[in-house]
mmCIF file of C-alpha atoms in Angstrom:
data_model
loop_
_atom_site.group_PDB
_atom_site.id
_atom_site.type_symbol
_atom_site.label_atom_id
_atom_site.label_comp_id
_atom_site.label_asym_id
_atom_site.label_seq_id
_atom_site.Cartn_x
_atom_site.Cartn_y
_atom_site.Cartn_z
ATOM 1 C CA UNK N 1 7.838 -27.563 -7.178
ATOM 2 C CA UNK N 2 4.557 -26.935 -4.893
ATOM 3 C CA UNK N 3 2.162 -30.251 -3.853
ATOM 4 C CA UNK N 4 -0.973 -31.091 -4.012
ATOM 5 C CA UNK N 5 -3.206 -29.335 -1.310
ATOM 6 C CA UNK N 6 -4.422 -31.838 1.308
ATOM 7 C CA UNK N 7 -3.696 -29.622 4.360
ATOM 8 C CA UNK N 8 -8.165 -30.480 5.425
ATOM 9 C CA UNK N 9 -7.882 -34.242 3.837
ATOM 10 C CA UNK N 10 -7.830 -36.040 7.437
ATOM 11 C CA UNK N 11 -10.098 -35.637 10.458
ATOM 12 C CA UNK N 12 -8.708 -32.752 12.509
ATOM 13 C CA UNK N 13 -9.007 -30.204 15.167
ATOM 14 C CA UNK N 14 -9.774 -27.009 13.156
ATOM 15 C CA UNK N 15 -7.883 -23.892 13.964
ATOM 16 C CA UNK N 16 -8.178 -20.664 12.313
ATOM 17 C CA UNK N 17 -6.481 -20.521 9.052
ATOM 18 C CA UNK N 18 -3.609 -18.525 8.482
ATOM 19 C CA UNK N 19 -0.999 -18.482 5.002
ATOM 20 C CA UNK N 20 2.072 -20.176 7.084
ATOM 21 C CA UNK N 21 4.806 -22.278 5.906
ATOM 22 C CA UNK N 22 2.466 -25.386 5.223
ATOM 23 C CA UNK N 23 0.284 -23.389 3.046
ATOM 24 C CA UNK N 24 2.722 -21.574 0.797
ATOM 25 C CA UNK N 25 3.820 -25.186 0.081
ATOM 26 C CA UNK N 26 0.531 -25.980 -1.760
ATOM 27 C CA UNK N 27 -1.097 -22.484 -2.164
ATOM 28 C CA UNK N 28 -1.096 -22.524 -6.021
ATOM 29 C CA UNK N 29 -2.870 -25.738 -5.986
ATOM 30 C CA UNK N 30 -4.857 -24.352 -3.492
ATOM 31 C CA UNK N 31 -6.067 -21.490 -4.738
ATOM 32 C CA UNK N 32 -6.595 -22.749 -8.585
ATOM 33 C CA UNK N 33 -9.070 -25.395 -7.532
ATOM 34 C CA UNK N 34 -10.945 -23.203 -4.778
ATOM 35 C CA UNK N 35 -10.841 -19.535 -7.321
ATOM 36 C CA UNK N 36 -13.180 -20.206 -10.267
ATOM 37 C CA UNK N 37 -11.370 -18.127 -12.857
ATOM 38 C CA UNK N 38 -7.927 -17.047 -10.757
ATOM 39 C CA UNK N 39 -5.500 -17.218 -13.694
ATOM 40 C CA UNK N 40 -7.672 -14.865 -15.774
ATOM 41 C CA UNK N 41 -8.067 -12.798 -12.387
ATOM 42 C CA UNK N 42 -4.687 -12.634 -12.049
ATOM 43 C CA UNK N 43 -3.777 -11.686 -16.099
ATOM 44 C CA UNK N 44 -6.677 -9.281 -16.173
ATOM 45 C CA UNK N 45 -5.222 -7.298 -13.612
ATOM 46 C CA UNK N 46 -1.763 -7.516 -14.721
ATOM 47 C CA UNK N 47 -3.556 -5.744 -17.868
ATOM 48 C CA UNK N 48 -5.592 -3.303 -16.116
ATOM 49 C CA UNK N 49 -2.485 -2.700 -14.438
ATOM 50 C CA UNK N 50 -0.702 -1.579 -17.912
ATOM 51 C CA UNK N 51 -3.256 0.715 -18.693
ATOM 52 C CA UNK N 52 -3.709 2.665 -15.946
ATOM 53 C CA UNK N 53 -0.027 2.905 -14.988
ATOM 54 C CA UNK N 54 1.138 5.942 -15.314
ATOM 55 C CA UNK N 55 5.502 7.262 -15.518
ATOM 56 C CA UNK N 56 6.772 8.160 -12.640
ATOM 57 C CA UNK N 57 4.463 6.719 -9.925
ATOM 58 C CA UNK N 58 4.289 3.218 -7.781
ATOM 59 C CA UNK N 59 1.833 0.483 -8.152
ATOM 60 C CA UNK N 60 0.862 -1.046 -5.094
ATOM 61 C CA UNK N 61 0.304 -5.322 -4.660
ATOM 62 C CA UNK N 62 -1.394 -5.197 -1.000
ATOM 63 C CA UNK N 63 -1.421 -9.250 0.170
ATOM 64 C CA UNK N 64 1.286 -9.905 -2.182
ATOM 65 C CA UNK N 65 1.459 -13.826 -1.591
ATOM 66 C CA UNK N 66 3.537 -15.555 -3.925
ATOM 67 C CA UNK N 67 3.897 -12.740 -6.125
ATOM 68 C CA UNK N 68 1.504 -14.014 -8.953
ATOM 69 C CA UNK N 69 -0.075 -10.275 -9.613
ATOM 70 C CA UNK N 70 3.252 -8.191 -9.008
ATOM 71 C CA UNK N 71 4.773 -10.589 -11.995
ATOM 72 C CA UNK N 72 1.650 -9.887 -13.757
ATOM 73 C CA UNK N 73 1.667 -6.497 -13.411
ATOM 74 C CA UNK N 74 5.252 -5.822 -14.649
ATOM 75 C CA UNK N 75 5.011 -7.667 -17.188
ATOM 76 C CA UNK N 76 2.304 -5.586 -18.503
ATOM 77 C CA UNK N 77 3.709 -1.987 -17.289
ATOM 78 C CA UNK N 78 5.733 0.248 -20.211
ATOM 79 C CA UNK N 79 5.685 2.968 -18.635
ATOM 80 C CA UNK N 80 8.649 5.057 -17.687
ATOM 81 C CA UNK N 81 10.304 5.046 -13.949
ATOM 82 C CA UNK N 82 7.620 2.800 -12.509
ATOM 83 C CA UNK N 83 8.224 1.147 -9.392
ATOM 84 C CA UNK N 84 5.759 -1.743 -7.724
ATOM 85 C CA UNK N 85 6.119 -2.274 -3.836
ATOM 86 C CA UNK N 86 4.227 -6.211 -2.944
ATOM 87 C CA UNK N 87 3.703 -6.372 1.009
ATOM 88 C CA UNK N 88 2.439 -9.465 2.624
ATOM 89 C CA UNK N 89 2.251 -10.161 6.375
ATOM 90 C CA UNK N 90 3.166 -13.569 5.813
ATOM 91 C CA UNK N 91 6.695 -13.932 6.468
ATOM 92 C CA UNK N 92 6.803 -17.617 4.377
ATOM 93 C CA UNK N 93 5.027 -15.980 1.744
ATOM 94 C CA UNK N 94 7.429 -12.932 1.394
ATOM 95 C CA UNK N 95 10.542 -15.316 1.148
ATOM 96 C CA UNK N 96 9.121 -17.552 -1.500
ATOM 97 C CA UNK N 97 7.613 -14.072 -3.638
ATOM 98 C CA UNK N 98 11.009 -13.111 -3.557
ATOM 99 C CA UNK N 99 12.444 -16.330 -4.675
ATOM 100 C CA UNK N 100 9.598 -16.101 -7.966
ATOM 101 C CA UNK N 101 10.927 -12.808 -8.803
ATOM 102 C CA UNK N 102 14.438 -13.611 -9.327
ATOM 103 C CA UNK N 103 13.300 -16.530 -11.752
ATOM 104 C CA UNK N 104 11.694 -13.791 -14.567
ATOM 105 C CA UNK N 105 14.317 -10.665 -15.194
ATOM 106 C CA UNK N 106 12.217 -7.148 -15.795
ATOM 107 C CA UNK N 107 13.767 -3.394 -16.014
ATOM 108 C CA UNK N 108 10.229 -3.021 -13.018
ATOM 109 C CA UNK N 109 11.968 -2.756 -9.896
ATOM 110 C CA UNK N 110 10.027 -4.726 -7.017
ATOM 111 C CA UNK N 111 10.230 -4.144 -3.452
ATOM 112 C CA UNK N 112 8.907 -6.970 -1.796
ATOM 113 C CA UNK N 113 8.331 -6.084 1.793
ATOM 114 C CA UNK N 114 7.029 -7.742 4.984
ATOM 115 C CA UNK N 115 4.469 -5.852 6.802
ATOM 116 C CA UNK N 116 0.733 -4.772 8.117
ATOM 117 C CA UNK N 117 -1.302 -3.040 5.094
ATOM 118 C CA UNK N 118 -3.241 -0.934 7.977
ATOM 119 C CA UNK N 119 0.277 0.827 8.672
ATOM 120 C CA UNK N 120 1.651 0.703 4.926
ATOM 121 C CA UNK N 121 1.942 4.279 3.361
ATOM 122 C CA UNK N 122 0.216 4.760 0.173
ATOM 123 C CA UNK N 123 2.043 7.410 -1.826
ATOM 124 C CA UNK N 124 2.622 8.558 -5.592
ATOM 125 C CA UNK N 125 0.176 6.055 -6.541
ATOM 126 C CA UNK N 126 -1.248 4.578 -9.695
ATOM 127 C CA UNK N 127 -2.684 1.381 -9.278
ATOM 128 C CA UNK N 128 -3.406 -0.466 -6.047
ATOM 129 C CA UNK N 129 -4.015 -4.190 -6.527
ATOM 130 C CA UNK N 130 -5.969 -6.021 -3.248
ATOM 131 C CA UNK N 131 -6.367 -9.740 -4.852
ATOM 132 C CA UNK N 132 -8.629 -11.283 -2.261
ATOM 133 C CA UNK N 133 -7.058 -9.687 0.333
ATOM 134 C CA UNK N 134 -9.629 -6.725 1.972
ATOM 135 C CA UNK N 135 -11.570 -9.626 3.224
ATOM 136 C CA UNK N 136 -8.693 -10.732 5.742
ATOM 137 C CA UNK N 137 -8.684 -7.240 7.208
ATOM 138 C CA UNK N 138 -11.101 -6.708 10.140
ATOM 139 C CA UNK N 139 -14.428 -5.099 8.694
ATOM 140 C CA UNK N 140 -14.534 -2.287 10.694
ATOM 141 C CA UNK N 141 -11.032 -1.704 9.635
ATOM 142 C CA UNK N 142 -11.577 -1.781 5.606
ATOM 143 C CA UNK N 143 -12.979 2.064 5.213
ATOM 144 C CA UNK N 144 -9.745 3.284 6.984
ATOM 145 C CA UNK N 145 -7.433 1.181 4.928
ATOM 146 C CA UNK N 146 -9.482 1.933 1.192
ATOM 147 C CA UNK N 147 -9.588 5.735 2.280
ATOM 148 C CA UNK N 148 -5.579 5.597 2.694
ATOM 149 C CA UNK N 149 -5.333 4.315 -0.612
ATOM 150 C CA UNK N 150 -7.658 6.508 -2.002
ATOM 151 C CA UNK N 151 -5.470 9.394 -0.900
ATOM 152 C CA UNK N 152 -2.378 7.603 -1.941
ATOM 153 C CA UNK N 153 -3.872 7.307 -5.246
ATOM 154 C CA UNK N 154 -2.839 10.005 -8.305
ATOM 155 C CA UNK N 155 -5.959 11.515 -10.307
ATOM 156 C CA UNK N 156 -6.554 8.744 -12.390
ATOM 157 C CA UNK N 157 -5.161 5.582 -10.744
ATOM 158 C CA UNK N 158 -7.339 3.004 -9.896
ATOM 159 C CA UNK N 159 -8.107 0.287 -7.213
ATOM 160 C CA UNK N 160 -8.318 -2.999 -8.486
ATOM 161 C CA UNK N 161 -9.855 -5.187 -5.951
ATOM 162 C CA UNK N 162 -10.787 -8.687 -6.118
ATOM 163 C CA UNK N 163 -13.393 -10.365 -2.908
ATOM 164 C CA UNK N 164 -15.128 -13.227 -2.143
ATOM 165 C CA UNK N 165 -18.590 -11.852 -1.675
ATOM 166 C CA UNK N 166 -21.463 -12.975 0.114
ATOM 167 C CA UNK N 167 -25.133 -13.119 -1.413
ATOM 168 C CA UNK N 168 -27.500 -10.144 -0.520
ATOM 169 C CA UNK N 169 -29.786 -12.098 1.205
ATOM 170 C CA UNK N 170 -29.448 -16.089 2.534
ATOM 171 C CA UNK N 171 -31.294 -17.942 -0.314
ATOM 172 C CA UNK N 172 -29.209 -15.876 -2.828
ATOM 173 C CA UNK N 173 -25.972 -16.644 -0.238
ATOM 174 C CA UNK N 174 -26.766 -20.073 -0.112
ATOM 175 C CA UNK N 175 -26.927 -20.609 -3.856
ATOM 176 C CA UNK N 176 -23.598 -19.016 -4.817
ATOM 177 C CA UNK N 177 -22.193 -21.087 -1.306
ATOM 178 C CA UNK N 178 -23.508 -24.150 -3.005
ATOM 179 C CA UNK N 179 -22.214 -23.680 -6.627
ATOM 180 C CA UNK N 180 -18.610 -22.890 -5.242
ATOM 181 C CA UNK N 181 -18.742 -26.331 -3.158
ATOM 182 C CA UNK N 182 -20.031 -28.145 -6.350
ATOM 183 C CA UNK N 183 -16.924 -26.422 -7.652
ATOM 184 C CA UNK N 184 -14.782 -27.054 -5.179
ATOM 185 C CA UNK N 185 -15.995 -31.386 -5.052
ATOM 186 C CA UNK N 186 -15.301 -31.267 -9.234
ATOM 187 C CA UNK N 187 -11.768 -30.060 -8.324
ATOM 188 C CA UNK N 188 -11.229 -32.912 -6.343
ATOM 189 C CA UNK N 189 -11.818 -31.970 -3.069
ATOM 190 C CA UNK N 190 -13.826 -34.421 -0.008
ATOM 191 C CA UNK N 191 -16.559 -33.413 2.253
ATOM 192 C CA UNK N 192 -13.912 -33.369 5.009
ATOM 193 C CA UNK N 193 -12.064 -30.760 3.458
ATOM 194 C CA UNK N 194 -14.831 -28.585 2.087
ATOM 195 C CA UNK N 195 -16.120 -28.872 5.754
ATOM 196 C CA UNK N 196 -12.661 -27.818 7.739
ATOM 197 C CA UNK N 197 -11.728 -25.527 5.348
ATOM 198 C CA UNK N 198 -15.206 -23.676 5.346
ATOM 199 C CA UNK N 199 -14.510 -24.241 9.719
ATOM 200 C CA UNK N 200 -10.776 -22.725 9.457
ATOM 201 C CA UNK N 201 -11.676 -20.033 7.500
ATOM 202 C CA UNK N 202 -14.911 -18.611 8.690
ATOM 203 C CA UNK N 203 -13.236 -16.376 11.701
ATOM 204 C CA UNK N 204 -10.387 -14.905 9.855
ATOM 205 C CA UNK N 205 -12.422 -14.032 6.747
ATOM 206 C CA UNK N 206 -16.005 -12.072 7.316
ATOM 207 C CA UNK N 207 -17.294 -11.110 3.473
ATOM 208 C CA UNK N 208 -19.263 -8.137 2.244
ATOM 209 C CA UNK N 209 -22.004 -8.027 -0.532
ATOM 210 C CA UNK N 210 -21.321 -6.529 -4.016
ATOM 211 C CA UNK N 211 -23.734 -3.703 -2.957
ATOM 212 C CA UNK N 212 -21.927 -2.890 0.680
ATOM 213 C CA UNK N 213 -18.312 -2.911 -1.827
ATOM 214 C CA UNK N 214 -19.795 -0.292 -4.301
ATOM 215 C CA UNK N 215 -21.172 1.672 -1.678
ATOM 216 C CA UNK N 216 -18.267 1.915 0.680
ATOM 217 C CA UNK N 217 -15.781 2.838 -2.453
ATOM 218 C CA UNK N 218 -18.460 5.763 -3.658
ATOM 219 C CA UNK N 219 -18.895 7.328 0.082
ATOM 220 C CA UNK N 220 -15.038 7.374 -0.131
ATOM 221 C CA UNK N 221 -15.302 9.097 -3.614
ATOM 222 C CA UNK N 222 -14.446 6.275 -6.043
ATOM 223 C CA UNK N 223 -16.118 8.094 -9.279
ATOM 224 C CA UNK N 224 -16.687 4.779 -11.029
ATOM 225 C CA UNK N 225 -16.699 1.545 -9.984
ATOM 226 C CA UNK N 226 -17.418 -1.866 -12.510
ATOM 227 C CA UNK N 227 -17.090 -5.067 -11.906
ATOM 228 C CA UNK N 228 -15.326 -6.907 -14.263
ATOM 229 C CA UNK N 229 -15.446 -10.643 -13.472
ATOM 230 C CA UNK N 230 -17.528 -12.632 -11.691
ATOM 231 C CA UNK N 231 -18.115 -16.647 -11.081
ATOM 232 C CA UNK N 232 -20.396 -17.271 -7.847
ATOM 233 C CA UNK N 233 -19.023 -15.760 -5.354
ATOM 234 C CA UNK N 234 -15.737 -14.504 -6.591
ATOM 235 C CA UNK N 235 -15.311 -11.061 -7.988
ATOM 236 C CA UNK N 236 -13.407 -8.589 -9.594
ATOM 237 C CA UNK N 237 -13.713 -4.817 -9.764
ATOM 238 C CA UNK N 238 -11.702 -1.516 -10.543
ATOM 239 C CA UNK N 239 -12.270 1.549 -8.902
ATOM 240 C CA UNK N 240 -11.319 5.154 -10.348
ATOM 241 C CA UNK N 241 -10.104 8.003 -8.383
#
């Protein structure tokens, strides 16, 4: 049983957010009344997931969390001699994914590992699934890490990436910044907390633009990219190798 998220409800010294024990407490809450749209995020992509899978290969679940997109992904996959490997760097998160998985049984074996994405090996690859993860990873660090997975990636597989994204210029920033608050104050959350969380939150997660995504996965050779969803400044896309 997870609780209500009220990690920002009291006046606090802000320090830079990170997914520790306190937050995997309350991170479903948390993350279905701050992502507009999550559960269809996350069932979309277990779909997606299904129909680009292909026998014999691995699908990837790069900032695994709690596990909700590697369950959603095998439920989806019929493919033979699939295997998905979910890697967090979040040791909290990592024990309670593998406590989810025991609770549904699957013939998908999951390897649930701790460790750092920028040192993961990408290999026999169909899909790779980043749900709102790239924009934890240093930007100067996020070509390096999408060209490994390009590599990784069999002819065919895709990249199925979900970001928050900033505007392409401040009024259009500001807009989609104000419609998630309104968002975010319908879900039940104060002033104080839309405040601290926007505080704790700001140094550990710099956001691109739609444009600066597309255009980083074509230089690496993506031959199509679409976006799929979007609901202000939450997105999802799929790339194809």
């Amino acid at each position: 049983m997870t609780g209500k998220d009220s990690i920002y409800a009291t006046e606090q010294e802000v320090r830079d957010f990170t997914f520790d024990a306190n937050v995997v407490e309350v991170f479903p809450d948390m993350i279905q009344r701050s992502v507009p749209g999550y559960a269809t995020i996350v069932s979309t992509m277990g779909k997606l997931a299904g129909q680009y899978a292909q026998s014999n290969s691995n699908l990837y679940d790069l900032g695994c969390s709690l596990g909700a997109v590697t369950l959603s992904m095998r439920r989806n996959i019929d493919k033979e001699n699939c295997r998905i490997i979910a890697v967090d760097n979040s040791l909290p998160m990592v024990e309670r994914c593998q406590m989810h998985l025991k609770g549904f049984k699957s013939d998908v074996p999951v390897d649930v590992q701790l460790g750092d994405i920028n040192e993961l090996a990408i290999d026999n690859a169909s899909v790779v699934a980043m749900n709102f993860t790239l924009q934890f990873i240093p930007q100067d660090q996020r070509a390096t890490v999408l060209k490994k997975i390009y590599q990784g990636l069999k002819p065919g597989g895709v990249l199925l990436l979900s970001e928050k994204i900033k505007g392409e210029n401040d009024i259009k920033d500001n807009l989609l910044i104000d419609l998630h608050h309104d968002f975010k104050r319908h879900n039940g959350y104060s002033e104080l907390e839309i405040s601290q969380k926007r505080t704790a939150i700001e140094n550990v997660m710099r956001t691109d633009s739609l444009s600066a995504h597309r255009n980083r996965l074509e230089e690496i050779g993506f031959t199509h990219t679409q976006v799929w969803y979007q609901c202000f400044n939450f997105c999802s896309m799929i790339a194809i190798k």
